[in-house]
Amino acid sequence: MKKNIYSILRGKFLISDDSFKNWRIIIFISFLAIIMIASSHSADQKVYEIANLTNEVKELRSAFVDKRGRLMQLKKESFVEAEMKEKDIGISLNPPTKIIVKSSKPVK
């Protein structure tokens, strides 16, 4: 048992006559380790990108809600009336009338 442990620690399994199959396994395991490390880095990069995009979506949604609120305020009749008073334009006392145009030409 001691002899086997010493031979592994000294690396005799790498220089013996049948070491070719040992080298193949070591190279294969090293290749798998490199692929695993690259995959892990790729996954981490995607996680960071998703986090950044999530933050950007939150910021854009906040800006959208803010602009929508401002638009609702601008569309209010009281706001429009106040803006028109500054320009000396008042509200009409007569309601608008609908103009109907009767044409003799057929509409295409």
PDB file of C-alpha atoms in Angstrom:
ATOM      1  CA  MET A   1       0.000   0.000   0.000  1.00  0.00           C
ATOM      2  CA  LYS A   2       2.810   2.395   0.929  1.00  0.00           C
ATOM      3  CA  LYS A   3       4.611   1.533  -2.271  1.00  0.00           C
ATOM      4  CA  ASN A   4       1.554   2.436  -4.386  1.00  0.00           C
ATOM      5  CA  ILE A   5       1.127   5.783  -2.651  1.00  0.00           C
ATOM      6  CA  TYR A   6       4.815   6.632  -3.130  1.00  0.00           C
ATOM      7  CA  SER A   7       4.655   5.695  -6.795  1.00  0.00           C
ATOM      8  CA  ILE A   8       1.633   7.977  -7.306  1.00  0.00           C
ATOM      9  CA  LEU A   9       3.305  10.841  -5.459  1.00  0.00           C
ATOM     10  CA  ARG A  10       6.512  10.453  -7.462  1.00  0.00           C
ATOM     11  CA  GLY A  11       4.573  10.357 -10.744  1.00  0.00           C
ATOM     12  CA  LYS A  12       5.679   6.908 -11.900  1.00  0.00           C
ATOM     13  CA  PHE A  13       2.258   6.368 -13.444  1.00  0.00           C
ATOM     14  CA  LEU A  14       3.095   9.161 -15.899  1.00  0.00           C
ATOM     15  CA  ILE A  15       6.451   7.787 -17.063  1.00  0.00           C
ATOM     16  CA  SER A  16       5.834   4.048 -17.059  1.00  0.00           C
ATOM     17  CA  ASP A  17       5.456   1.986 -20.258  1.00  0.00           C
ATOM     18  CA  ASP A  18       1.642   1.982 -20.207  1.00  0.00           C
ATOM     19  CA  SER A  19       1.388   5.680 -19.306  1.00  0.00           C
ATOM     20  CA  PHE A  20      -0.237   6.640 -22.628  1.00  0.00           C
ATOM     21  CA  LYS A  21      -3.732   5.745 -21.384  1.00  0.00           C
ATOM     22  CA  ASN A  22      -3.065   7.691 -18.164  1.00  0.00           C
ATOM     23  CA  TRP A  23      -2.050  10.771 -20.181  1.00  0.00           C
ATOM     24  CA  ARG A  24      -5.197  10.489 -22.298  1.00  0.00           C
ATOM     25  CA  ILE A  25      -7.377  10.493 -19.188  1.00  0.00           C
ATOM     26  CA  ILE A  26      -5.467  13.414 -17.662  1.00  0.00           C
ATOM     27  CA  ILE A  27      -5.751  15.455 -20.870  1.00  0.00           C
ATOM     28  CA  PHE A  28      -9.446  14.590 -21.177  1.00  0.00           C
ATOM     29  CA  ILE A  29     -10.134  15.634 -17.573  1.00  0.00           C
ATOM     30  CA  SER A  30      -8.127  18.853 -18.097  1.00  0.00           C
ATOM     31  CA  PHE A  31     -10.138  19.622 -21.228  1.00  0.00           C
ATOM     32  CA  LEU A  32     -13.418  19.059 -19.338  1.00  0.00           C
ATOM     33  CA  ALA A  33     -12.192  21.342 -16.529  1.00  0.00           C
ATOM     34  CA  ILE A  34     -11.403  24.114 -19.040  1.00  0.00           C
ATOM     35  CA  ILE A  35     -14.854  23.748 -20.603  1.00  0.00           C
ATOM     36  CA  MET A  36     -16.482  23.868 -17.154  1.00  0.00           C
ATOM     37  CA  ILE A  37     -14.571  27.022 -16.194  1.00  0.00           C
ATOM     38  CA  ALA A  38     -15.471  28.733 -19.491  1.00  0.00           C
ATOM     39  CA  SER A  39     -19.118  27.770 -19.055  1.00  0.00           C
ATOM     40  CA  SER A  40     -19.119  29.152 -15.514  1.00  0.00           C
ATOM     41  CA  HIS A  41     -17.638  32.465 -16.679  1.00  0.00           C
ATOM     42  CA  SER A  42     -20.204  32.684 -19.463  1.00  0.00           C
ATOM     43  CA  ALA A  43     -23.054  32.036 -17.033  1.00  0.00           C
ATOM     44  CA  ASP A  44     -21.723  34.691 -14.622  1.00  0.00           C
ATOM     45  CA  GLN A  45     -21.473  37.214 -17.444  1.00  0.00           C
ATOM     46  CA  LYS A  46     -25.077  36.532 -18.450  1.00  0.00           C
ATOM     47  CA  VAL A  47     -26.252  36.919 -14.850  1.00  0.00           C
ATOM     48  CA  TYR A  48     -24.569  40.328 -14.641  1.00  0.00           C
ATOM     49  CA  GLU A  49     -26.074  41.361 -17.970  1.00  0.00           C
ATOM     50  CA  ILE A  50     -29.545  40.286 -16.826  1.00  0.00           C
ATOM     51  CA  ALA A  51     -29.123  42.270 -13.602  1.00  0.00           C
ATOM     52  CA  ASN A  52     -28.075  45.380 -15.553  1.00  0.00           C
ATOM     53  CA  LEU A  53     -30.984  45.023 -17.975  1.00  0.00           C
ATOM     54  CA  THR A  54     -33.404  44.553 -15.069  1.00  0.00           C
ATOM     55  CA  ASN A  55     -32.183  47.787 -13.499  1.00  0.00           C
ATOM     56  CA  GLU A  56     -32.503  49.577 -16.839  1.00  0.00           C
ATOM     57  CA  VAL A  57     -36.069  48.294 -17.260  1.00  0.00           C
ATOM     58  CA  LYS A  58     -36.949  49.563 -13.774  1.00  0.00           C
ATOM     59  CA  GLU A  59     -35.515  52.990 -14.585  1.00  0.00           C
ATOM     60  CA  LEU A  60     -37.356  53.180 -17.904  1.00  0.00           C
ATOM     61  CA  ARG A  61     -40.622  52.055 -16.310  1.00  0.00           C
ATOM     62  CA  SER A  62     -40.220  54.747 -13.652  1.00  0.00           C
ATOM     63  CA  ALA A  63     -39.589  57.382 -16.329  1.00  0.00           C
ATOM     64  CA  PHE A  64     -42.635  56.137 -18.265  1.00  0.00           C
ATOM     65  CA  VAL A  65     -44.892  56.414 -15.208  1.00  0.00           C
ATOM     66  CA  ASP A  66     -43.552  59.904 -14.504  1.00  0.00           C
ATOM     67  CA  LYS A  67     -44.141  61.073 -18.095  1.00  0.00           C
ATOM     68  CA  ARG A  68     -47.596  59.481 -18.186  1.00  0.00           C
ATOM     69  CA  GLY A  69     -48.536  61.341 -14.983  1.00  0.00           C
ATOM     70  CA  ARG A  70     -47.277  64.596 -16.467  1.00  0.00           C
ATOM     71  CA  LEU A  71     -49.281  63.958 -19.655  1.00  0.00           C
ATOM     72  CA  MET A  72     -52.451  63.329 -17.649  1.00  0.00           C
ATOM     73  CA  GLN A  73     -51.930  66.633 -15.870  1.00  0.00           C
ATOM     74  CA  LEU A  74     -51.370  68.472 -19.158  1.00  0.00           C
ATOM     75  CA  LYS A  75     -54.589  67.022 -20.604  1.00  0.00           C
ATOM     76  CA  LYS A  76     -56.776  68.281 -17.745  1.00  0.00           C
ATOM     77  CA  GLU A  77     -59.218  70.979 -18.717  1.00  0.00           C
ATOM     78  CA  SER A  78     -58.298  73.060 -15.665  1.00  0.00           C
ATOM     79  CA  PHE A  79     -54.624  73.072 -16.670  1.00  0.00           C
ATOM     80  CA  VAL A  80     -55.429  74.011 -20.274  1.00  0.00           C
ATOM     81  CA  GLU A  81     -57.733  76.768 -19.016  1.00  0.00           C
ATOM     82  CA  ALA A  82     -55.012  78.180 -16.768  1.00  0.00           C
ATOM     83  CA  GLU A  83     -52.499  78.153 -19.617  1.00  0.00           C
ATOM     84  CA  MET A  84     -54.959  79.915 -21.939  1.00  0.00           C
ATOM     85  CA  LYS A  85     -55.740  82.592 -19.338  1.00  0.00           C
ATOM     86  CA  GLU A  86     -52.063  83.546 -19.364  1.00  0.00           C
ATOM     87  CA  LYS A  87     -52.415  84.194 -23.108  1.00  0.00           C
ATOM     88  CA  ASP A  88     -55.731  86.074 -22.658  1.00  0.00           C
ATOM     89  CA  ILE A  89     -57.786  83.342 -24.300  1.00  0.00           C
ATOM     90  CA  GLY A  90     -60.991  82.440 -22.502  1.00  0.00           C
ATOM     91  CA  ILE A  91     -63.372  79.518 -22.607  1.00  0.00           C
ATOM     92  CA  SER A  92     -66.226  79.795 -25.089  1.00  0.00           C
ATOM     93  CA  LEU A  93     -69.654  80.123 -23.538  1.00  0.00           C
ATOM     94  CA  ASN A  94     -71.355  78.488 -26.555  1.00  0.00           C
ATOM     95  CA  PRO A  95     -70.850  74.781 -27.111  1.00  0.00           C
ATOM     96  CA  PRO A  96     -69.232  73.723 -30.386  1.00  0.00           C
ATOM     97  CA  THR A  97     -71.503  72.953 -33.321  1.00  0.00           C
ATOM     98  CA  LYS A  98     -71.014  70.100 -35.699  1.00  0.00           C
ATOM     99  CA  ILE A  99     -70.527  71.059 -39.342  1.00  0.00           C
ATOM    100  CA  ILE A 100     -71.957  68.587 -41.825  1.00  0.00           C
ATOM    101  CA  VAL A 101     -70.791  68.897 -45.424  1.00  0.00           C
ATOM    102  CA  LYS A 102     -73.018  67.249 -47.996  1.00  0.00           C
ATOM    103  CA  SER A 103     -71.172  66.466 -51.161  1.00  0.00           C
ATOM    104  CA  SER A 104     -72.682  65.509 -54.490  1.00  0.00           C
ATOM    105  CA  LYS A 105     -69.595  63.487 -55.399  1.00  0.00           C
ATOM    106  CA  PRO A 106     -69.471  59.902 -54.188  1.00  0.00           C
ATOM    107  CA  VAL A 107     -66.762  59.157 -51.648  1.00  0.00           C
ATOM    108  CA  LYS A 108     -64.195  56.600 -52.769  1.00  0.00           C
TER     109      LYS A 108
END
